[in-house]
PDB file of C-alpha atoms in Angstrom:
ATOM      1  CA  MET A   1     -36.100 -11.526  30.249  1.00  0.00           C
ATOM      2  CA  PRO A   2     -35.406 -12.506  34.105  1.00  0.00           C
ATOM      3  CA  PHE A   3     -38.311 -14.515  35.697  1.00  0.00           C
ATOM      4  CA  ALA A   4     -39.273 -16.223  39.086  1.00  0.00           C
ATOM      5  CA  VAL A   5     -39.387 -19.701  40.013  1.00  0.00           C
ATOM      6  CA  TRP A   6     -40.928 -20.265  43.269  1.00  0.00           C
ATOM      7  CA  THR A   7     -39.528 -23.381  45.736  1.00  0.00           C
ATOM      8  CA  ASN A   8     -39.860 -24.080  49.291  1.00  0.00           C
ATOM      9  CA  ALA A   9     -35.964 -24.537  49.192  1.00  0.00           C
ATOM     10  CA  PRO A  10     -33.741 -22.792  51.241  1.00  0.00           C
ATOM     11  CA  CYS A  11     -32.750 -19.558  49.508  1.00  0.00           C
ATOM     12  CA  THR A  12     -29.481 -19.646  48.318  1.00  0.00           C
ATOM     13  CA  LEU A  13     -27.138 -17.860  45.751  1.00  0.00           C
ATOM     14  CA  ARG A  14     -26.920 -19.466  42.438  1.00  0.00           C
ATOM     15  CA  ASN A  15     -26.574 -18.526  39.004  1.00  0.00           C
ATOM     16  CA  GLY A  16     -28.610 -15.286  39.941  1.00  0.00           C
ATOM     17  CA  ALA A  17     -30.440 -13.641  42.980  1.00  0.00           C
ATOM     18  CA  ALA A  18     -32.127 -15.459  45.555  1.00  0.00           C
ATOM     19  CA  GLY A  19     -34.389 -14.410  49.145  1.00  0.00           C
ATOM     20  CA  MET A  20     -37.218 -15.303  50.939  1.00  0.00           C
ATOM     21  CA  TRP A  21     -40.713 -14.244  50.429  1.00  0.00           C
ATOM     22  CA  PRO A  22     -42.245 -13.649  54.693  1.00  0.00           C
ATOM     23  CA  SER A  23     -44.547 -16.522  54.412  1.00  0.00           C
ATOM     24  CA  GLY A  24     -41.527 -18.569  53.952  1.00  0.00           C
ATOM     25  CA  ALA A  25     -41.316 -19.267  50.451  1.00  0.00           C
ATOM     26  CA  ALA A  26     -37.831 -18.797  48.901  1.00  0.00           C
ATOM     27  CA  PHE A  27     -38.069 -17.626  45.073  1.00  0.00           C
ATOM     28  CA  VAL A  28     -34.807 -17.641  43.131  1.00  0.00           C
ATOM     29  CA  LEU A  29     -34.455 -14.890  39.940  1.00  0.00           C
ATOM     30  CA  LEU A  30     -32.473 -16.611  36.809  1.00  0.00           C
ATOM     31  CA  GLY A  31     -31.615 -14.762  34.023  1.00  0.00           C
ATOM     32  CA  ALA A  32     -31.008 -11.216  35.799  1.00  0.00           C
ATOM     33  CA  ALA A  33     -27.259 -12.001  36.575  1.00  0.00           C
ATOM     34  CA  ALA A  34     -26.868 -10.090  33.654  1.00  0.00           C
ATOM     35  CA  ALA A  35     -27.873  -6.968  35.343  1.00  0.00           C
ATOM     36  CA  LEU A  36     -26.236  -7.516  38.382  1.00  0.00           C
ATOM     37  CA  PRO A  37     -22.662  -5.638  38.708  1.00  0.00           C
ATOM     38  CA  CYS A  38     -19.459  -8.127  38.587  1.00  0.00           C
ATOM     39  CA  MET A  39     -16.452  -7.273  39.929  1.00  0.00           C
ATOM     40  CA  ALA A  40     -14.014  -4.086  38.541  1.00  0.00           C
ATOM     41  CA  GLN A  41     -11.745  -5.057  35.674  1.00  0.00           C
ATOM     42  CA  GLU A  42      -9.069  -3.761  34.398  1.00  0.00           C
ATOM     43  CA  SER A  43      -6.348  -3.588  30.943  1.00  0.00           C
ATOM     44  CA  GLU A  44      -3.769  -1.481  29.248  1.00  0.00           C
ATOM     45  CA  THR A  45      -2.296  -1.589  26.027  1.00  0.00           C
ATOM     46  CA  ASP A  46       0.763   0.367  24.304  1.00  0.00           C
ATOM     47  CA  ALA A  47       1.108   3.734  22.257  1.00  0.00           C
ATOM     48  CA  SER A  48       3.407   3.705  19.326  1.00  0.00           C
ATOM     49  CA  ALA A  49       4.487   5.766  16.737  1.00  0.00           C
ATOM     50  CA  SER A  50       6.746   6.020  13.922  1.00  0.00           C
ATOM     51  CA  LEU A  51       9.446   9.079  14.435  1.00  0.00           C
ATOM     52  CA  ILE A  52      10.647   9.506  11.281  1.00  0.00           C
ATOM     53  CA  GLN A  53      12.456  13.254   9.503  1.00  0.00           C
ATOM     54  CA  PRO A  54       9.728  14.479   6.741  1.00  0.00           C
ATOM     55  CA  LEU A  55      10.649  14.788   2.748  1.00  0.00           C
ATOM     56  CA  VAL A  56      11.944  17.813   1.813  1.00  0.00           C
ATOM     57  CA  ILE A  57      12.523  18.625  -1.770  1.00  0.00           C
ATOM     58  CA  ASN A  58      16.123  20.937  -1.231  1.00  0.00           C
ATOM     59  CA  GLY A  59      17.193  21.991  -5.052  1.00  0.00           C
ATOM     60  CA  ALA A  60      15.805  21.653  -8.257  1.00  0.00           C
ATOM     61  CA  GLN A  61      17.724  21.884 -11.417  1.00  0.00           C
ATOM     62  CA  PRO A  62      15.395  22.753 -14.897  1.00  0.00           C
ATOM     63  CA  LEU A  63      15.772  20.132 -18.079  1.00  0.00           C
ATOM     64  CA  GLU A  64      17.344  22.628 -21.329  1.00  0.00           C
ATOM     65  CA  PHE A  65      17.277  21.092 -24.252  1.00  0.00           C
ATOM     66  CA  GLY A  66      19.523  24.131 -26.107  1.00  0.00           C
ATOM     67  CA  THR A  67      17.837  25.398 -29.291  1.00  0.00           C
ATOM     68  CA  LEU A  68      16.427  23.231 -31.601  1.00  0.00           C
ATOM     69  CA  ALA A  69      16.026  23.194 -35.477  1.00  0.00           C
ATOM     70  CA  ILE A  70      12.166  23.866 -36.564  1.00  0.00           C
ATOM     71  CA  PRO A  71      11.574  21.404 -39.192  1.00  0.00           C
ATOM     72  CA  PRO A  72      10.673  23.344 -43.162  1.00  0.00           C
ATOM     73  CA  GLN A  73       7.899  19.960 -42.921  1.00  0.00           C
ATOM     74  CA  GLY A  74       6.699  16.868 -40.786  1.00  0.00           C
ATOM     75  CA  GLU A  75       8.610  16.841 -36.855  1.00  0.00           C
ATOM     76  CA  CYS A  76      11.814  16.223 -35.018  1.00  0.00           C
ATOM     77  CA  VAL A  77      11.235  14.270 -31.978  1.00  0.00           C
ATOM     78  CA  TYR A  78      13.918  15.445 -29.450  1.00  0.00           C
ATOM     79  CA  GLU A  79      15.273  13.053 -26.899  1.00  0.00           C
ATOM     80  CA  LEU A  80      17.296  13.924 -23.558  1.00  0.00           C
ATOM     81  CA  ASP A  81      17.826  11.316 -21.327  1.00  0.00           C
ATOM     82  CA  VAL A  82      18.623  11.338 -17.239  1.00  0.00           C
ATOM     83  CA  ALA A  83      22.777  11.848 -18.233  1.00  0.00           C
ATOM     84  CA  GLY A  84      21.400  14.342 -20.281  1.00  0.00           C
ATOM     85  CA  ARG A  85      21.903  13.105 -23.468  1.00  0.00           C
ATOM     86  CA  THR A  86      20.265  13.565 -26.800  1.00  0.00           C
ATOM     87  CA  ASN A  87      19.064  11.357 -28.937  1.00  0.00           C
ATOM     88  CA  ALA A  88      20.416  12.277 -32.576  1.00  0.00           C
ATOM     89  CA  PRO A  89      17.477  12.815 -35.020  1.00  0.00           C
ATOM     90  CA  GLY A  90      20.030  13.706 -37.771  1.00  0.00           C
ATOM     91  CA  GLY A  91      19.078  15.734 -41.338  1.00  0.00           C
ATOM     92  CA  ILE A  92      17.027  18.687 -40.867  1.00  0.00           C
ATOM     93  CA  CYS A  93      16.182  17.484 -37.012  1.00  0.00           C
ATOM     94  CA  GLN A  94      19.716  19.448 -34.859  1.00  0.00           C
ATOM     95  CA  PHE A  95      20.344  20.200 -31.526  1.00  0.00           C
ATOM     96  CA  ILE A  96      22.078  23.566 -32.633  1.00  0.00           C
ATOM     97  CA  GLY A  97      23.500  24.818 -29.489  1.00  0.00           C
ATOM     98  CA  GLY A  98      23.508  26.038 -26.183  1.00  0.00           C
ATOM     99  CA  ASP A  99      23.585  24.281 -22.727  1.00  0.00           C
ATOM    100  CA  ARG A 100      21.514  20.368 -22.543  1.00  0.00           C
ATOM    101  CA  PHE A 101      20.877  18.843 -19.545  1.00  0.00           C
ATOM    102  CA  ALA A 102      18.612  16.900 -17.361  1.00  0.00           C
ATOM    103  CA  ALA A 103      16.364  17.867 -14.633  1.00  0.00           C
ATOM    104  CA  ARG A 104      17.637  17.232 -11.538  1.00  0.00           C
ATOM    105  CA  PHE A 105      16.097  17.397  -7.978  1.00  0.00           C
ATOM    106  CA  THR A 106      18.136  16.934  -4.214  1.00  0.00           C
ATOM    107  CA  LEU A 107      15.972  14.940  -1.699  1.00  0.00           C
ATOM    108  CA  SER A 108      16.853  14.764   2.206  1.00  0.00           C
ATOM    109  CA  CYS A 109      14.643  11.321   3.207  1.00  0.00           C
ATOM    110  CA  ALA A 110      15.233   9.084   6.352  1.00  0.00           C
ATOM    111  CA  ALA A 111      18.547   6.928   5.801  1.00  0.00           C
ATOM    112  CA  SER A 112      16.982   3.336   3.638  1.00  0.00           C
ATOM    113  CA  ALA A 113      13.590   4.587   4.682  1.00  0.00           C
ATOM    114  CA  LEU A 114      11.486   3.322   1.319  1.00  0.00           C
ATOM    115  CA  VAL A 115      10.303   5.855  -0.650  1.00  0.00           C
ATOM    116  CA  GLN A 116       7.770   6.380  -3.613  1.00  0.00           C
ATOM    117  CA  TYR A 117       8.902   8.440  -6.762  1.00  0.00           C
ATOM    118  CA  GLN A 118       6.464   9.977  -9.413  1.00  0.00           C
ATOM    119  CA  MET A 119       7.508  12.581 -11.870  1.00  0.00           C
ATOM    120  CA  ILE A 120       4.591  14.456 -13.907  1.00  0.00           C
ATOM    121  CA  HIS A 121       5.572  16.149 -17.606  1.00  0.00           C
ATOM    122  CA  THR A 122       3.019  19.191 -18.000  1.00  0.00           C
ATOM    123  CA  ASN A 123       3.479  20.473 -21.711  1.00  0.00           C
ATOM    124  CA  THR A 124       3.373  23.893 -22.040  1.00  0.00           C
ATOM    125  CA  ALA A 125       5.311  24.238 -25.546  1.00  0.00           C
ATOM    126  CA  PRO A 126       3.752  26.708 -28.218  1.00  0.00           C
ATOM    127  CA  ALA A 127       1.426  25.682 -31.239  1.00  0.00           C
ATOM    128  CA  GLY A 128       2.870  23.419 -33.296  1.00  0.00           C
ATOM    129  CA  ALA A 129       5.677  21.512 -30.228  1.00  0.00           C
ATOM    130  CA  GLU A 130       4.628  19.258 -27.551  1.00  0.00           C
ATOM    131  CA  PHE A 131       6.398  18.031 -24.519  1.00  0.00           C
ATOM    132  CA  SER A 132       6.088  15.196 -22.734  1.00  0.00           C
ATOM    133  CA  ALA A 133       8.200  11.660 -21.017  1.00  0.00           C
ATOM    134  CA  PRO A 134       9.833   9.912 -22.419  1.00  0.00           C
ATOM    135  CA  SER A 135      10.569   6.304 -21.687  1.00  0.00           C
ATOM    136  CA  GLY A 136      13.064   5.725 -19.122  1.00  0.00           C
ATOM    137  CA  VAL A 137      11.763   8.838 -17.606  1.00  0.00           C
ATOM    138  CA  MET A 138      13.901   8.853 -14.371  1.00  0.00           C
ATOM    139  CA  GLU A 139      16.682   7.895 -12.576  1.00  0.00           C
ATOM    140  CA  VAL A 140      16.786   7.777  -8.319  1.00  0.00           C
ATOM    141  CA  ASP A 141      20.457   7.374  -6.943  1.00  0.00           C
ATOM    142  CA  GLY A 142      22.146   5.863 -10.278  1.00  0.00           C
ATOM    143  CA  ALA A 143      20.098   3.359 -10.199  1.00  0.00           C
ATOM    144  CA  GLY A 144      19.289   3.895 -14.101  1.00  0.00           C
ATOM    145  CA  PRO A 145      16.156   4.669 -16.239  1.00  0.00           C
ATOM    146  CA  GLY A 146      13.056   3.988 -15.322  1.00  0.00           C
ATOM    147  CA  PRO A 147       9.252   4.689 -15.389  1.00  0.00           C
ATOM    148  CA  ALA A 148       7.614   7.481 -13.947  1.00  0.00           C
ATOM    149  CA  PHE A 149       6.655   5.794 -10.446  1.00  0.00           C
ATOM    150  CA  GLN A 150       8.829   3.915  -8.668  1.00  0.00           C
ATOM    151  CA  THR A 151       9.565   3.108  -5.282  1.00  0.00           C
ATOM    152  CA  LEU A 152      13.090   3.058  -4.082  1.00  0.00           C
ATOM    153  CA  PRO A 153      15.313   3.424  -0.595  1.00  0.00           C
ATOM    154  CA  CYS A 154      16.539   6.967   0.166  1.00  0.00           C
ATOM    155  CA  ASP A 155      19.933   6.783   0.017  1.00  0.00           C
ATOM    156  CA  THR A 156      21.800   5.760   3.081  1.00  0.00           C
ATOM    157  CA  ASP A 157      23.693   9.566   3.387  1.00  0.00           C
ATOM    158  CA  GLY A 158      20.035  10.525   3.556  1.00  0.00           C
ATOM    159  CA  ILE A 159      20.093  12.742   0.610  1.00  0.00           C
ATOM    160  CA  SER A 160      18.507  11.404  -2.586  1.00  0.00           C
ATOM    161  CA  GLU A 161      19.392  12.964  -6.238  1.00  0.00           C
ATOM    162  CA  VAL A 162      16.579  12.103  -8.962  1.00  0.00           C
ATOM    163  CA  ALA A 163      16.969  13.068 -12.610  1.00  0.00           C
ATOM    164  CA  GLY A 164      14.041  13.596 -15.067  1.00  0.00           C
ATOM    165  CA  ALA A 165      14.132  12.831 -19.050  1.00  0.00           C
ATOM    166  CA  GLY A 166      11.936  15.213 -21.457  1.00  0.00           C
ATOM    167  CA  ARG A 167      10.530  14.470 -24.890  1.00  0.00           C
ATOM    168  CA  LEU A 168      10.106  17.505 -27.471  1.00  0.00           C
ATOM    169  CA  ILE A 169       8.218  17.244 -30.685  1.00  0.00           C
ATOM    170  CA  VAL A 170       8.854  19.895 -32.871  1.00  0.00           C
ATOM    171  CA  ARG A 171       6.739  20.210 -36.056  1.00  0.00           C
ATOM    172  CA  ALA A 172       6.271  21.944 -39.103  1.00  0.00           C
ATOM    173  CA  GLY A 173       5.384  25.509 -38.316  1.00  0.00           C
ATOM    174  CA  THR A 174       6.267  25.916 -35.009  1.00  0.00           C
ATOM    175  CA  VAL A 175       6.127  29.577 -33.994  1.00  0.00           C
ATOM    176  CA  HIS A 176       9.769  30.605 -34.393  1.00  0.00           C
ATOM    177  CA  GLY A 177      12.007  32.806 -32.105  1.00  0.00           C
ATOM    178  CA  PHE A 178      10.052  31.069 -28.812  1.00  0.00           C
ATOM    179  CA  THR A 179      12.772  31.197 -26.434  1.00  0.00           C
ATOM    180  CA  GLY A 180      10.669  29.841 -22.726  1.00  0.00           C
ATOM    181  CA  ALA A 181       9.442  27.251 -20.845  1.00  0.00           C
ATOM    182  CA  VAL A 182       8.012  23.956 -23.158  1.00  0.00           C
ATOM    183  CA  GLY A 183       6.621  21.982 -19.953  1.00  0.00           C
ATOM    184  CA  THR A 184       7.108  21.391 -16.568  1.00  0.00           C
ATOM    185  CA  ILE A 185       8.209  18.444 -14.560  1.00  0.00           C
ATOM    186  CA  ARG A 186       7.083  17.989 -11.506  1.00  0.00           C
ATOM    187  CA  LEU A 187       8.256  15.633  -8.872  1.00  0.00           C
ATOM    188  CA  GLU A 188       5.910  14.192  -6.333  1.00  0.00           C
ATOM    189  CA  VAL A 189       7.528  12.435  -2.922  1.00  0.00           C
ATOM    190  CA  ALA A 190       5.586  10.064   0.089  1.00  0.00           C
ATOM    191  CA  TYR A 191       7.391   7.552   2.334  1.00  0.00           C
ATOM    192  CA  ASP A 192       6.624   4.331   1.366  1.00  0.00           C
TER     193      ASP A 192
END
């Protein structure tokens, strides 16, 4: 807070404002300097941005188990890996026929940019069956099977190929003659 100091010294400007009373008594206001305008100043900074092409999933191929046997008792676990190979449960658990292939996604992305890939499996199988993700559920650009969440660089050509595996458990009593979707595989991608 400003305060006044009375003095008989001549008026000088030091650390504040100064002046003279008509009677010749000088005063100096101290602490008022903050309220006085200062010389104008200026500064500048840069504006920056990173420009990158959007991530676009260009194509998808569904996972196909083919025709599978329903066991008369117990359960059968059918797995299809990222290369489209099947496990060999044997006995009453059989891949009977039809096409079998892994899910496939094609992604356009900035060459060599880090991308987060997440594969999410959802079960929609009929009563008595259950669709899920096996271990080694996802492969990106031939890097080998890995977990459902991975951070890897986009391929150097700007196109990444993603493969997805699946597991279907079929129990005794599952509806005979069912043909259709047993689940969904969703691929979510984002730049890291």
